[in-house]
Coordinates of C-alpha atoms in Angstrom, one line a residue:
X1 CA -28.5 -234.9 -85.2
X2 CA -28.1 -232.2 -82.7
X3 CA -25.1 -229.9 -83.2
X4 CA -25.4 -227.6 -80.3
X5 CA -25.0 -227.8 -76.4
X6 CA -27.2 -225.9 -74.6
X7 CA -27.6 -224.9 -70.7
X8 CA -30.9 -226.8 -70.9
X9 CA -28.8 -229.9 -72.0
X10 CA -26.2 -229.1 -69.3
X11 CA -28.7 -228.8 -66.8
X12 CA -30.5 -232.0 -67.6
X13 CA -27.3 -233.9 -67.2
X14 CA -27.0 -233.2 -63.5
X15 CA -28.3 -235.8 -61.1
X16 CA -27.2 -234.2 -57.7
X17 CA -25.6 -231.2 -56.3
X18 CA -23.4 -230.9 -53.1
X19 CA -21.7 -228.2 -51.7
X20 CA -19.2 -228.2 -48.8
X21 CA -17.1 -225.5 -46.8
X22 CA -13.8 -226.1 -46.5
X23 CA -11.4 -223.8 -44.4
X24 CA -12.5 -220.5 -43.8
X25 CA -13.7 -219.3 -47.2
X26 CA -13.8 -221.7 -49.6
X27 CA -16.8 -223.6 -51.1
X28 CA -16.6 -226.8 -53.3
X29 CA -19.4 -228.0 -55.5
X30 CA -19.7 -231.5 -56.5
X31 CA -22.1 -232.0 -59.3
X32 CA -22.7 -235.7 -60.0
X33 CA -24.0 -236.4 -63.3
X34 CA -26.7 -239.0 -64.8
X35 CA -23.9 -241.3 -65.8
X36 CA -22.2 -241.0 -62.1
X37 CA -19.3 -238.6 -63.3
X38 CA -18.5 -236.1 -60.6
X39 CA -17.6 -232.7 -61.4
X40 CA -15.9 -230.4 -59.0
X41 CA -15.9 -226.5 -59.0
X42 CA -14.5 -224.2 -56.3
X43 CA -14.8 -220.8 -54.9
X44 CA -13.0 -218.8 -52.5
X45 CA -13.1 -215.2 -51.1
X46 CA -9.9 -213.0 -50.0
X47 CA -11.1 -212.0 -46.6
X48 CA -12.9 -214.7 -44.4
X49 CA -15.0 -212.1 -43.0
X50 CA -16.6 -211.5 -46.3
X51 CA -17.5 -215.2 -46.7
X52 CA -20.9 -215.9 -47.8
X53 CA -22.0 -219.6 -48.4
X54 CA -24.6 -218.9 -51.0
X55 CA -22.4 -216.8 -53.0
X56 CA -19.6 -219.2 -52.9
X57 CA -22.2 -222.0 -53.9
X58 CA -23.1 -219.6 -56.9
X59 CA -19.4 -219.5 -58.3
X60 CA -18.5 -223.0 -57.4
X61 CA -21.4 -224.3 -59.0
X62 CA -20.6 -222.0 -62.2
X63 CA -17.0 -223.3 -62.4
X64 CA -18.3 -226.8 -62.4
X65 CA -20.9 -225.9 -64.9
X66 CA -18.0 -224.8 -67.1
X67 CA -16.3 -227.8 -67.2
X68 CA -19.6 -229.8 -68.3
X69 CA -19.8 -227.7 -71.0
X70 CA -16.2 -228.3 -72.2
X71 CA -17.1 -232.1 -71.8
X72 CA -20.3 -232.0 -73.7
X73 CA -18.6 -230.2 -76.4
X74 CA -15.7 -232.5 -76.8
X75 CA -18.5 -235.3 -76.7
X76 CA -20.4 -233.8 -79.6
X77 CA -17.2 -233.1 -81.6
X78 CA -16.1 -236.5 -81.5
X79 CA -19.6 -237.6 -83.1

């Protein structure tokens, strides 16, 4: 029985990624997992003049990935 969660395992749970700009400075990441569960992460900058969609995607994805870590850890702990 595997007793660890790895980044490879996390990445392998992701089926699809979508990124949406909302307002002037916010990015929402929607990660759809292989079981159809959707995880949402968000990021925003302070000044809309500094907005960079690619940077926003990076941080929104990281926040969504953090949630998958927690869910996978919970699932492993429950076994």
